[in-house]
Coordinates of C-alpha atoms and ligand atoms in Angstrom, one line a residue:
M267 CA 0.0 0.0 0.0
L268 CA 1.3 3.5 -0.8
R269 CA 2.4 5.4 2.3
N270 CA 0.4 8.6 2.2
K271 CA 1.7 11.6 4.0
K272 CA -1.8 12.9 4.6
Y273 CA -2.3 10.2 7.2
M274 CA -1.0 10.5 10.8
I275 CA -1.2 6.7 10.9
T276 CA -2.2 4.2 8.3
T277 CA -3.8 0.8 8.8
E278 CA -0.5 -0.8 7.8
E279 CA 1.3 1.2 10.5
L280 CA -1.2 0.4 13.2
R281 CA -1.3 -3.3 12.4
Q282 CA 2.5 -3.3 12.6
K283 CA 2.7 -1.3 15.8
Y284 CA 0.2 -3.6 17.5
L285 CA 2.2 -6.7 16.6
D286 CA 5.4 -5.0 17.6
F287 CA 4.1 -3.9 21.0
F288 CA 2.8 -7.4 21.9
K289 CA 5.9 -9.1 20.5
A290 CA 7.9 -6.9 22.8
K291 CA 5.7 -8.2 25.6
G292 CA 6.5 -11.8 24.9
H293 CA 3.7 -12.7 22.5
T294 CA 4.1 -14.8 19.4
V295 CA 2.6 -13.5 16.2
I296 CA 0.2 -15.9 14.5
D297 CA -1.7 -15.8 11.3
G298 CA -5.3 -14.8 11.1
A299 CA -7.7 -17.5 10.0
S300 CA -9.8 -17.7 6.9
L301 CA -13.0 -15.8 6.7
I302 CA -14.8 -19.0 6.1
P303 CA -14.7 -21.1 9.3
E304 CA -13.4 -24.6 8.7
N305 CA -15.2 -27.6 10.2
D306 CA -17.4 -25.3 12.1
P307 CA -21.1 -25.1 11.7
T308 CA -21.7 -22.6 14.4
V309 CA -21.4 -19.5 12.2
L310 CA -21.3 -18.7 8.5
F311 CA -18.2 -16.4 8.8
T312 CA -15.4 -15.6 11.1
T313 CA -17.0 -12.8 13.1
S314 CA -14.2 -12.0 15.5
G315 CA -10.6 -12.8 16.3
M316 CA -11.8 -15.1 19.1
H317 CA -13.9 -17.4 16.9
P318 CA -11.1 -19.4 15.3
L319 CA -9.3 -19.7 18.7
V320 CA -12.2 -21.2 20.6
P321 CA -10.6 -24.7 20.9
F322 CA -7.6 -23.0 22.6
L323 CA -9.8 -21.0 25.0
L324 CA -11.3 -24.4 25.9
G325 CA -7.9 -25.8 26.8
E326 CA -6.4 -27.3 23.6
K327 CA -2.7 -26.5 23.4
H328 CA -1.9 -23.9 20.7
P329 CA 1.3 -24.8 18.8
S330 CA 2.6 -21.2 19.1
G331 CA 2.2 -21.0 22.8
N332 CA 0.0 -19.3 25.4
K333 CA 0.6 -15.7 24.6
L334 CA -0.3 -14.7 21.0
V335 CA -1.0 -11.7 18.9
N336 CA -2.7 -11.4 15.5
Y337 CA -4.9 -9.5 13.1
Q338 CA -8.0 -11.2 11.8
K339 CA -10.3 -10.7 8.8
C340 CA -13.9 -10.5 10.1
I341 CA -17.3 -10.4 8.5
R342 CA -20.4 -9.3 10.5
T343 CA -23.8 -9.2 8.8
G344 CA -25.8 -8.7 12.0
D345 CA -25.6 -4.9 11.8
I346 CA -25.9 -4.7 8.1
E347 CA -28.7 -2.2 8.3
E348 CA -26.3 0.2 10.1
V349 CA -23.8 0.2 7.3
G350 CA -23.6 3.7 5.9
D351 CA -23.2 5.4 9.3
I352 CA -19.8 6.5 10.5
G353 CA -18.3 3.2 11.7
H354 CA -20.2 0.0 10.9
L355 CA -18.5 -2.2 8.3
T356 CA -19.5 -5.6 7.0
F357 CA -15.8 -6.5 6.5
F358 CA -13.4 -5.2 9.1
E359 CA -10.0 -6.2 10.6
M360 CA -9.6 -6.9 14.3
L361 CA -6.3 -6.8 16.1
G362 CA -6.1 -9.1 19.1
N363 CA -3.8 -10.3 21.9
W364 CA -4.4 -13.6 23.6
S365 CA -3.5 -15.2 26.9
F366 CA -4.5 -18.8 27.3
G367 CA -4.2 -19.4 31.1
E368 CA -1.3 -16.9 31.4
Y369 CA -1.9 -13.3 32.3
F370 CA -5.3 -12.0 33.3
K371 CA -7.1 -8.7 34.1
K372 CA -4.4 -6.6 35.6
Q373 CA -1.8 -7.4 33.0
A374 CA -4.3 -7.2 30.0
I375 CA -5.6 -3.8 31.1
E376 CA -2.1 -2.5 31.7
Y377 CA -1.0 -3.6 28.2
S378 CA -4.1 -1.9 26.7
F379 CA -3.5 1.3 28.6
E380 CA 0.2 1.4 27.7
F381 CA -0.4 0.8 24.0
L382 CA -3.1 3.5 23.8
T383 CA -1.5 6.2 25.9
S384 CA 2.3 5.8 25.8
S385 CA 4.1 8.4 23.6
K386 CA 6.1 5.5 22.2
W387 CA 2.9 3.9 20.9
L388 CA -0.5 5.5 20.1
D389 CA 0.0 8.5 22.4
I390 CA -3.7 9.1 23.0
S391 CA -4.5 11.6 25.7
V392 CA -6.0 10.0 28.8
E393 CA -8.5 12.7 28.8
K394 CA -10.1 11.4 25.6
L395 CA -10.5 7.8 27.0
A396 CA -13.3 6.3 29.1
V397 CA -14.0 2.6 29.9
T398 CA -16.8 0.3 30.8
V399 CA -16.7 -2.6 33.1
F400 CA -19.2 -5.3 34.1
A401 CA -21.8 -4.1 36.6
G402 CA -22.5 -7.6 38.1
D403 CA -25.7 -9.6 38.3
D404 CA -27.0 -12.8 39.7
D405 CA -24.6 -14.9 37.6
A406 CA -21.4 -13.1 38.3
D407 CA -19.9 -10.4 40.5
R408 CA -19.3 -6.8 39.7
D409 CA -15.9 -6.5 38.1
Q410 CA -14.3 -4.4 40.8
E411 CA -10.9 -5.7 39.9
S412 CA -10.9 -4.3 36.4
A413 CA -12.3 -1.0 37.6
K414 CA -9.5 -0.8 40.2
V415 CA -6.8 -1.4 37.7
W416 CA -8.2 1.3 35.4
K417 CA -8.3 3.8 38.2
S418 CA -4.8 2.9 39.3
L419 CA -3.6 3.9 35.8
G420 CA -5.3 7.3 35.9
I421 CA -8.8 6.8 34.5
P422 CA -11.0 8.8 36.9
E423 CA -14.0 7.2 38.6
H424 CA -16.5 9.2 36.6
K425 CA -15.0 7.8 33.3
V426 CA -15.7 4.2 34.4
A427 CA -19.2 3.1 33.4
Y428 CA -20.6 0.0 35.0
L429 CA -22.9 -1.8 32.5
G430 CA -24.8 -5.1 32.4
K431 CA -24.4 -8.3 30.4
K432 CA -25.8 -6.8 27.2
D433 CA -22.8 -4.4 27.0
N434 CA -20.0 -5.9 29.1
W435 CA -20.1 -9.7 28.6
W436 CA -18.7 -11.8 25.9
G437 CA -19.4 -15.4 24.9
P438 CA -20.0 -18.2 25.0
A439 CA -19.5 -18.9 21.3
G440 CA -22.2 -21.6 21.5
Q441 CA -24.7 -22.2 24.2
T442 CA -22.1 -23.5 26.5
G443 CA -18.4 -22.8 26.9
P444 CA -16.0 -20.1 28.0
C445 CA -17.3 -16.6 28.6
G446 CA -16.8 -13.7 30.9
P447 CA -17.0 -10.1 31.7
D448 CA -15.3 -7.6 29.4
S449 CA -14.0 -4.1 29.8
E450 CA -14.3 -1.8 26.8
M451 CA -12.3 1.2 25.9
F452 CA -13.9 4.3 24.3
Y453 CA -12.6 7.4 22.6
W454 CA -14.2 10.8 22.9
I455 CA -15.7 12.1 19.6
G456 CA -17.8 14.9 21.1
Q457 CA -17.2 18.6 20.9
G458 CA -14.6 20.2 23.1
R459 CA -13.6 18.2 26.2
P460 CA -15.8 15.6 27.9
S461 CA -17.5 16.9 31.0
T462 CA -17.2 15.1 34.3
K463 CA -20.7 13.7 33.8
S464 CA -19.9 12.2 30.4
N465 CA -19.0 8.5 30.0
P466 CA -20.1 5.8 27.6
G467 CA -23.0 4.9 29.9
T468 CA -24.4 8.4 30.4
D469 CA -23.5 9.9 27.0
P470 CA -23.1 7.0 24.5
D471 CA -23.4 9.2 21.4
N472 CA -20.1 11.0 22.1
W473 CA -18.0 7.9 22.7
V474 CA -16.9 5.4 20.2
E475 CA -15.7 1.9 21.2
I476 CA -12.2 1.1 20.1
W477 CA -11.1 -2.0 22.0
N478 CA -12.5 -4.7 24.1
D479 CA -10.7 -6.8 26.7
V480 CA -12.6 -10.0 27.4
F481 CA -11.8 -12.0 30.6
M482 CA -12.9 -15.5 30.0
Q483 CA -13.2 -16.7 33.6
Y484 CA -16.5 -18.7 33.5
N485 CA -17.8 -21.8 31.8
K486 CA -21.5 -21.6 31.0
T487 CA -22.9 -25.1 31.5
A488 CA -25.8 -26.7 29.8
D489 CA -28.1 -25.9 32.7
G490 CA -27.3 -22.2 32.4
K491 CA -24.9 -22.0 35.3
Y492 CA -21.7 -20.0 35.3
E493 CA -18.8 -22.1 36.8
P494 CA -15.4 -20.7 37.3
L495 CA -12.9 -21.9 34.7
Q496 CA -9.7 -23.7 35.5
Q497 CA -7.9 -21.9 32.8
K498 CA -8.6 -18.1 32.7
N499 CA -8.1 -16.5 29.4
V500 CA -7.8 -13.1 27.8
D501 CA -9.3 -12.3 24.4
T502 CA -9.0 -8.8 23.2
G503 CA -10.3 -7.2 20.0
M504 CA -9.4 -3.8 18.6
G505 CA -11.2 -2.5 15.5
L506 CA -8.4 -1.5 13.1
E507 CA -10.4 0.8 10.9
R508 CA -12.1 2.6 13.8
V509 CA -8.9 3.3 15.6
V510 CA -7.2 4.6 12.4
M511 CA -10.3 6.8 12.0
I512 CA -10.1 8.4 15.4
L513 CA -6.3 8.7 15.5
N514 CA -6.5 10.7 12.2
G515 CA -9.5 12.8 13.5
F516 CA -11.7 11.5 10.7
S517 CA -15.4 11.8 11.0
N518 CA -16.1 8.3 9.4
V519 CA -14.3 5.1 8.4
Y520 CA -14.6 5.8 4.7
Q521 CA -11.7 8.2 5.0
V522 CA -9.4 5.5 6.3
D523 CA -6.6 4.4 3.8
S524 CA -7.8 0.8 3.5
I525 CA -11.3 2.1 2.4
K526 CA -10.9 5.6 0.9
P527 CA -9.6 4.6 -2.6
I528 CA -12.7 2.4 -2.9
Y529 CA -15.1 5.1 -1.8
D530 CA -13.4 7.7 -4.0
T531 CA -13.8 5.4 -7.0
V532 CA -17.5 4.9 -6.3
K533 CA -18.0 8.6 -5.9
E534 CA -16.2 9.4 -9.1
L535 CA -18.4 6.9 -11.1
A536 CA -21.6 8.3 -9.6
V537 CA -23.7 10.8 -11.6
D538 CA -25.7 11.8 -8.5
K539 CA -22.9 13.1 -6.3
K540 CA -25.0 13.8 -3.2
N541 CA -26.1 10.4 -2.0
D542 CA -23.2 9.8 0.5
K543 CA -25.0 6.9 2.1
A544 CA -25.2 5.0 -1.2
F545 CA -21.5 5.6 -1.8
R546 CA -20.8 4.1 1.6
I547 CA -23.0 1.1 1.1
I548 CA -21.5 0.3 -2.3
T549 CA -18.0 0.7 -0.9
D550 CA -18.7 -1.5 2.1
H551 CA -20.6 -4.2 0.2
I552 CA -18.2 -4.7 -2.7
R553 CA -15.2 -4.6 -0.3
A554 CA -16.9 -7.4 1.8
A555 CA -17.9 -9.4 -1.2
V556 CA -14.4 -9.3 -2.7
M557 CA -12.8 -10.3 0.6
I558 CA -15.2 -13.3 0.9
M559 CA -14.6 -14.4 -2.7
G560 CA -10.9 -13.8 -2.5
D561 CA -10.3 -15.8 0.6
D562 CA -8.4 -19.1 0.0
R563 CA -11.6 -20.8 1.0
G564 CA -13.4 -18.3 -1.0
V565 CA -17.2 -18.6 -1.5
M566 CA -18.8 -17.5 -4.8
P567 CA -22.3 -16.0 -5.1
S568 CA -25.1 -18.6 -4.9
N569 CA -28.4 -19.1 -3.1
L570 CA -26.8 -21.0 -0.2
D571 CA -25.4 -19.9 3.1
Q572 CA -22.3 -17.7 2.6
G573 CA -22.8 -17.7 -1.1
Y574 CA -26.2 -16.1 -0.5
V575 CA -24.6 -13.3 1.6
V576 CA -22.1 -12.6 -1.2
R577 CA -25.0 -12.5 -3.8
R578 CA -27.0 -10.1 -1.7
L579 CA -24.0 -7.8 -1.1
I580 CA -23.2 -7.6 -4.8
R581 CA -26.8 -7.1 -5.8
T582 CA -27.5 -4.5 -3.2
A583 CA -24.4 -2.6 -4.5
I584 CA -25.6 -2.8 -8.1
R585 CA -29.0 -1.6 -7.1
Q586 CA -27.6 1.3 -5.1
G587 CA -25.3 2.0 -8.1
R588 CA -28.3 2.3 -10.4
E589 CA -29.8 4.9 -8.2
L590 CA -26.7 6.9 -8.4
G591 CA -26.9 6.6 -12.2
I592 CA -23.8 4.5 -12.5
S593 CA -23.6 2.6 -15.8
D594 CA -23.2 -1.2 -16.1
S595 CA -20.3 -3.3 -14.8
F596 CA -19.0 -0.8 -12.3
V597 CA -18.7 -3.6 -9.8
L598 CA -15.6 -4.9 -11.6
L599 CA -13.9 -1.5 -11.5
V600 CA -14.6 -1.1 -7.8
A601 CA -13.5 -4.7 -7.1
R602 CA -10.2 -4.1 -8.8
V603 CA -9.6 -1.1 -6.5
V604 CA -10.4 -3.3 -3.5
I605 CA -7.8 -5.8 -4.7
D606 CA -5.2 -3.1 -5.2
T607 CA -6.0 -1.5 -1.8
L608 CA -6.0 -4.7 0.4
G609 CA -3.9 -7.0 -1.8
D610 CA -0.6 -6.3 -0.2
V611 CA -1.8 -7.3 3.3
Y612 CA -4.0 -10.1 2.0
D613 CA -2.1 -11.6 -0.9
E614 CA -4.8 -14.2 -1.4
L615 CA -6.7 -11.4 -3.2
K616 CA -4.0 -11.3 -5.8
R617 CA -3.8 -15.1 -6.1
N618 CA -7.5 -15.3 -6.6
E619 CA -8.0 -12.1 -8.7
Q620 CA -9.0 -13.9 -11.9
K621 CA -11.6 -16.0 -10.1
I622 CA -13.0 -12.9 -8.4
I623 CA -13.3 -10.9 -11.6
S624 CA -14.8 -13.7 -13.7
E625 CA -17.4 -14.6 -11.0
L626 CA -18.4 -11.0 -10.6
T627 CA -18.9 -10.7 -14.3
V628 CA -21.1 -13.8 -14.3
E629 CA -23.0 -12.5 -11.3
E630 CA -23.7 -9.1 -12.8
E631 CA -25.1 -10.8 -16.0
K632 CA -27.2 -13.1 -13.9
F633 CA -28.6 -10.2 -12.0
K634 CA -29.6 -8.4 -15.2
K635 CA -31.4 -11.5 -16.4
A636 CA -33.1 -12.0 -13.1
I637 CA -34.3 -8.4 -13.2
K638 CA -35.7 -9.0 -16.7
S639 CA -37.6 -12.2 -15.7
G640 CA -38.6 -10.7 -12.3
T641 CA -40.1 -7.7 -14.1
K642 CA -42.1 -10.0 -16.4
Q643 CA -43.3 -11.9 -13.3
A644 CA -44.2 -8.8 -11.5
K645 CA -46.3 -7.6 -14.4
K646 CA -48.0 -10.9 -14.6
I647 CA -48.9 -10.8 -10.9
M648 CA -50.2 -7.3 -11.2
E649 CA -52.4 -8.2 -14.2
Q650 CA -53.9 -11.2 -12.3
N651 CA -54.6 -9.2 -9.2
F652 CA -56.2 -6.5 -11.3
D653 CA -58.4 -9.0 -13.1
K654 CA -59.4 -10.6 -9.8
Y655 CA -60.3 -7.2 -8.4
L656 CA -62.5 -6.4 -11.4
H657 CA -64.1 -9.7 -11.1
E658 CA -64.9 -9.2 -7.4
Q659 CA -66.3 -5.8 -8.2
G660 CA -68.4 -7.1 -11.1
K661 CA -66.4 -4.8 -13.4
E662 CA -64.9 -7.4 -15.7
G663 CA -63.2 -6.1 -18.8
M664 CA -62.8 -2.6 -17.5
Q665 CA -59.5 -0.9 -18.6
V666 CA -57.0 0.3 -16.0
Q667 CA -57.2 3.8 -17.5
S668 CA -60.9 4.1 -16.6
I669 CA -60.3 3.6 -12.9
S670 CA -60.3 6.8 -11.0
R671 CA -57.2 8.0 -9.2
K672 CA -59.0 7.9 -5.9
E673 CA -60.0 4.3 -6.4
K674 CA -56.5 3.4 -7.4
L675 CA -55.1 4.9 -4.2
N676 CA -57.6 2.9 -2.2
F677 CA -57.1 -0.2 -4.1
P678 CA -57.3 -3.1 -1.5
N679 CA -54.0 -4.6 -2.5
P680 CA -52.3 -2.0 -4.6
L681 CA -51.8 -4.3 -7.5
I682 CA -49.2 -6.2 -5.6
T683 CA -49.3 -7.3 -2.0
G684 CA -46.4 -6.9 0.4
K685 CA -46.0 -10.6 0.3
E686 CA -45.8 -10.7 -3.4
A687 CA -43.4 -7.9 -3.6
F688 CA -41.3 -9.7 -1.1
Y689 CA -41.4 -12.8 -3.2
L690 CA -40.2 -10.9 -6.2
Y691 CA -37.5 -9.3 -4.2
S692 CA -36.2 -12.4 -2.5
T693 CA -36.5 -14.8 -5.5
Y694 CA -35.4 -12.5 -8.4
G695 CA -33.6 -10.0 -6.3
I696 CA -35.6 -7.3 -8.0
P697 CA -35.4 -4.0 -6.1
V698 CA -38.5 -2.8 -4.3
E699 CA -38.0 0.5 -6.1
L700 CA -38.5 -1.2 -9.4
I701 CA -41.7 -2.9 -8.2
K702 CA -42.9 0.5 -7.0
E703 CA -42.1 2.0 -10.4
L704 CA -44.0 -0.8 -12.2
A705 CA -47.0 -0.2 -10.1
E706 CA -46.8 3.5 -10.4
E707 CA -46.6 3.2 -14.2
K708 CA -50.2 2.1 -13.9
G709 CA -51.1 4.7 -11.4
F710 CA -51.0 2.5 -8.3
V711 CA -49.1 2.7 -5.1
L712 CA -47.2 -0.2 -3.5
N713 CA -48.1 -1.1 0.1
Q714 CA -44.6 -0.4 1.3
E715 CA -45.6 -0.9 4.9
E716 CA -46.7 -4.5 4.3
F717 CA -43.6 -5.1 2.2
E718 CA -41.4 -3.9 5.0
K719 CA -43.2 -6.1 7.5
E720 CA -42.4 -9.1 5.3
I721 CA -38.8 -8.1 5.2
K722 CA -38.7 -7.8 9.0
K723 CA -40.4 -11.1 9.5
H724 CA -37.8 -12.7 7.1
Q725 CA -34.9 -11.1 9.0
E726 CA -36.2 -12.4 12.3
L727 CA -36.5 -15.8 10.8
S728 CA -32.9 -15.8 9.5
Q729 CA -31.7 -14.4 12.7
A730 CA -33.3 -17.3 14.6
G731 CA -31.7 -19.6 12.0
S732 CA -28.3 -18.2 12.7
E733 CA -28.7 -18.4 16.4
Q734 CA -29.6 -22.0 15.9
K735 CA -26.4 -22.4 13.9
F736 CA -24.6 -20.9 16.8
S737 CA -25.9 -23.5 19.2
G738 CA -24.0 -26.7 18.2
G739 CA -20.7 -27.8 16.8
L740 CA -17.1 -27.7 17.5
A741 CA -17.5 -24.9 20.0
D742 CA -19.0 -27.4 22.5
H743 CA -16.6 -30.2 21.6
S744 CA -19.5 -32.7 21.7
D745 CA -18.4 -36.3 21.0
E746 CA -20.6 -36.6 17.9
V747 CA -19.0 -33.6 16.4
K748 CA -15.5 -34.8 17.2
K749 CA -16.2 -38.2 15.6
L750 CA -17.6 -36.6 12.4
H751 CA -14.6 -34.2 12.3
T752 CA -12.2 -37.2 12.3
T753 CA -14.4 -38.9 9.6
T754 CA -14.0 -35.8 7.5
H755 CA -10.2 -36.4 7.4
L756 CA -10.8 -40.0 6.3
L757 CA -13.3 -38.9 3.6
H758 CA -10.9 -36.3 2.2
V759 CA -8.2 -39.0 1.6
A760 CA -10.7 -41.6 0.3
L761 CA -12.0 -39.1 -2.2
R762 CA -8.5 -38.4 -3.4
K763 CA -7.8 -42.1 -3.8
V764 CA -10.9 -42.8 -5.8
L765 CA -11.3 -39.6 -7.8
G766 CA -7.7 -38.3 -8.0
D767 CA -5.3 -35.8 -6.5
H768 CA -7.2 -32.8 -7.9
V769 CA -9.7 -33.2 -5.0
A770 CA -9.2 -30.5 -2.4
Q771 CA -11.3 -29.5 0.5
K772 CA -13.4 -26.4 -0.2
G773 CA -15.5 -26.3 2.9
S774 CA -16.8 -28.3 5.8
N775 CA -19.7 -28.1 8.2
I776 CA -20.5 -30.5 11.0
T777 CA -23.5 -30.8 13.2
G778 CA -24.1 -33.4 15.8
E779 CA -26.0 -35.4 13.2
R780 CA -24.0 -35.3 10.0
L781 CA -21.0 -34.0 8.2
R782 CA -21.0 -31.9 5.1
F783 CA -17.9 -31.8 2.9
D784 CA -17.3 -29.6 -0.2
F785 CA -14.5 -30.5 -2.5
S786 CA -13.2 -29.7 -6.0
H787 CA -14.3 -32.2 -8.6
P788 CA -15.7 -31.5 -12.1
A789 CA -18.4 -34.3 -12.3
K790 CA -21.1 -36.0 -10.4
M791 CA -19.8 -39.0 -8.6
T792 CA -21.1 -42.4 -9.9
P793 CA -22.8 -44.8 -7.5
K794 CA -19.7 -47.0 -7.8
E795 CA -17.4 -44.2 -6.8
I796 CA -19.5 -43.4 -3.8
E797 CA -19.4 -47.0 -2.8
Q798 CA -15.7 -47.2 -3.2
V799 CA -15.2 -44.1 -1.0
E800 CA -17.5 -45.6 1.7
N801 CA -15.6 -48.8 1.6
I802 CA -12.2 -47.2 2.0
V803 CA -13.4 -45.1 5.0
N804 CA -15.0 -48.1 6.6
E805 CA -11.9 -50.3 6.1
Q806 CA -9.8 -47.8 8.1
I807 CA -12.4 -47.7 10.8
D808 CA -12.4 -51.5 11.0
K809 CA -8.6 -51.4 11.3
K810 CA -9.1 -49.3 14.5
L811 CA -6.3 -46.9 13.5
S812 CA -5.1 -44.5 16.1
V813 CA -5.2 -40.7 15.8
S814 CA -2.4 -38.5 17.1
F815 CA -1.1 -35.1 16.6
T816 CA 2.3 -33.4 16.6
E817 CA 3.5 -29.9 16.3
M818 CA 5.9 -29.1 13.5
T819 CA 7.0 -26.2 11.2
V820 CA 5.1 -25.6 8.0
D821 CA 8.1 -26.9 6.0
E822 CA 8.2 -30.1 8.0
A823 CA 4.4 -30.5 7.6
K824 CA 4.8 -30.2 3.9
A825 CA 7.8 -32.6 3.8
N826 CA 5.8 -35.1 5.8
G827 CA 3.0 -35.2 3.3
A828 CA 0.3 -33.3 5.3
L829 CA -2.7 -32.0 3.4
G830 CA -4.1 -28.5 4.1
L831 CA -3.8 -24.9 3.2
F832 CA -0.3 -23.6 3.5
T833 CA -0.8 -19.9 3.6
Q834 CA 0.9 -19.1 7.0
K835 CA 2.8 -15.9 7.2
Y836 CA 3.5 -16.1 10.9
G837 CA 4.0 -18.7 13.6
D838 CA 6.6 -21.3 13.0
K839 CA 4.6 -24.2 14.4
V840 CA 1.4 -25.8 13.2
K841 CA -0.6 -28.7 14.5
V842 CA -0.7 -31.8 12.3
Y843 CA -3.1 -34.7 12.9
T844 CA -2.2 -38.2 11.7
V845 CA -4.5 -41.2 11.3
G846 CA -2.5 -44.5 11.4
E847 CA 1.2 -45.3 12.1
D848 CA 3.7 -42.5 11.7
D849 CA 5.6 -44.3 8.9
N850 CA 2.5 -45.8 7.3
F851 CA -0.3 -43.3 7.8
F852 CA -3.7 -43.2 6.1
S853 CA -4.3 -39.5 6.6
R854 CA -2.1 -36.5 7.7
E855 CA -3.6 -33.1 7.7
L856 CA -3.0 -29.6 9.1
C857 CA -5.8 -29.1 11.6
G858 CA -6.5 -27.5 15.0
G859 CA -8.5 -30.5 16.2
P860 CA -10.2 -31.8 18.2
H861 CA -10.4 -35.5 17.1
V862 CA -11.1 -38.9 18.6
E863 CA -8.2 -40.9 19.7
N864 CA -9.0 -44.1 17.9
L865 CA -11.1 -44.8 14.8
S866 CA -12.8 -47.6 16.7
E867 CA -15.0 -44.9 18.3
L868 CA -16.6 -44.0 15.0
G869 CA -19.1 -46.6 13.9
H870 CA -20.2 -47.2 10.3
F871 CA -19.7 -44.5 7.7
K872 CA -22.4 -43.8 5.1
I873 CA -22.8 -41.1 2.4
T874 CA -26.3 -39.9 2.3
K875 CA -26.1 -37.3 -0.4
E876 CA -23.8 -36.2 -3.3
Q877 CA -24.7 -33.1 -5.2
A878 CA -23.3 -30.0 -6.9
S879 CA -22.4 -27.1 -4.6
S880 CA -21.1 -24.5 -7.1
A881 CA -19.2 -24.6 -10.4
G882 CA -16.5 -27.4 -10.1
V883 CA -17.4 -28.1 -6.5
R884 CA -19.3 -31.1 -5.2
R885 CA -20.9 -31.5 -1.8
I886 CA -21.2 -34.7 0.2
K887 CA -23.4 -35.2 3.3
A888 CA -22.6 -38.3 5.4
V889 CA -23.4 -39.9 8.7
L890 CA -22.0 -42.4 11.2
E891 CA -24.4 -45.2 11.9
Ligands
LIG208 N1 -14.3 -11.3 21.2 C1 -14.3 -9.9 21.5 C2 -14.9 -9.0 20.4 O1 -15.1 -9.4 19.3 C3 -12.9 -9.4 21.7 O2 -12.0 -9.9 20.7 O3 -15.2 -7.9 20.7

């Protein structure tokens, strides 16, 4: 990225400072994980730095040690409606330092304070900082300890806000697991100086959250109790773009160097130069879509899970673009700027550039076609509704022109119901504005209120769906999940033996009931191939092979024939799981675990489904009986 003198600090500089600071405090730098969680059904995307590290918070040993530091690509879609304000982003970067059973509250807070305020590091004036700590409730005590440490460092009592679980508690990642109170740091963005009455609790609009220190000291049990953890952990998360924003005195994140070139390009392309919110949404959405598609486990637009999110991001951006009067195919232009802007830090974007561009081209074409058939469908629905209305009124054959304006405005279902509009919107992706236009062409008004109700209902449903997704899986280390996880390694090797070495894992998702495995392969598997794969896996299970892991360097892992994505930039050690004897193994794979200890625990393997997932990628669902 070009160093720009205009910036007091760039994202690149802050990332580096953060790593340097914690390295100097004895932390090991590790790579961030993929945006697409591996073997984890609990969420669609990596939503925080903590998420890929859950097994280590639960006590697995991390190959790089107990004190780590990293930066992590994150996607959050929960606040997508907020995008366009000063600070919410769908894709953002999170800086984090980690202690697995090493230091706790005092040390974590002292590190945070030193990094923020020391003239050697960020040099933020203490006057502009305030903090929140957990107020305490029936489950856990008030976090006096954190408050005391902050005060000892010079944060006055009135700048410490005590808030409840909603604000100052993090985790567990599933329904059970490690969790605890957190203490958040805020920066003053109000006018002048904060008064002695102002803190993030009393005056939230004037403070922006910049960093969160989470103290994982409890384990939430299945019956909802909070038990003290043996191993107390620290998980911190600093929002990279937000901190660069405040350090430079910017009023919003779109001025930050890792976003501004994208925003400027969108603005330049726009005919209507006034709709700042639309520039922001397009910038955010294309940036996020490119990051998801450009990940080494990248997901392309589709109607399924992550692919659906990518599709919606792109289509919303195109729709907003139309409103700004931007001509066709601007998505590609903007995507190239995203790759230029973030490609030095995330070189996977450059590796995957061709794929990103060709998929975006296809998606833009598809969207155009969908709009065409959606428009046709919309017209058909309107005609049918109109005929039905005339029939009910005994006015068959009457022309639309001969209906008075007043009657049209009071039309019971203004040509198209909210439900129907929602159907067109969700199936064809056609913008509600377009549906409105089609109705208005005939002099009718769309029942926008009903349409919005439908959208809300749908959002609630999908939220419930994602909460459900959050409830199972590796995060709780259940035995069923562990077994299926080990089975996934066996399946991977069996597929390569039957279909060839081009087979590579493209995704995995495990629930307590089944595994799902996506892999590259150009054709549908024949029944015979499926049977062969099942047999190979079951033969290994019958042999009762043992499962073990060792820690080694990436080079050693490669030399020892391990499968996996070798994209590590940091951290000299990785964890490698082996099924079978060391010198005569069946499977060897880079993996964080957990796994069973012996295949005899598994039972009988059966493939229940083999289908297409996306172009060149097949999907298998399988169970253990
Ligand atoms: N998990 C916490 C967060 O996302 C701190 O990293 O805010």
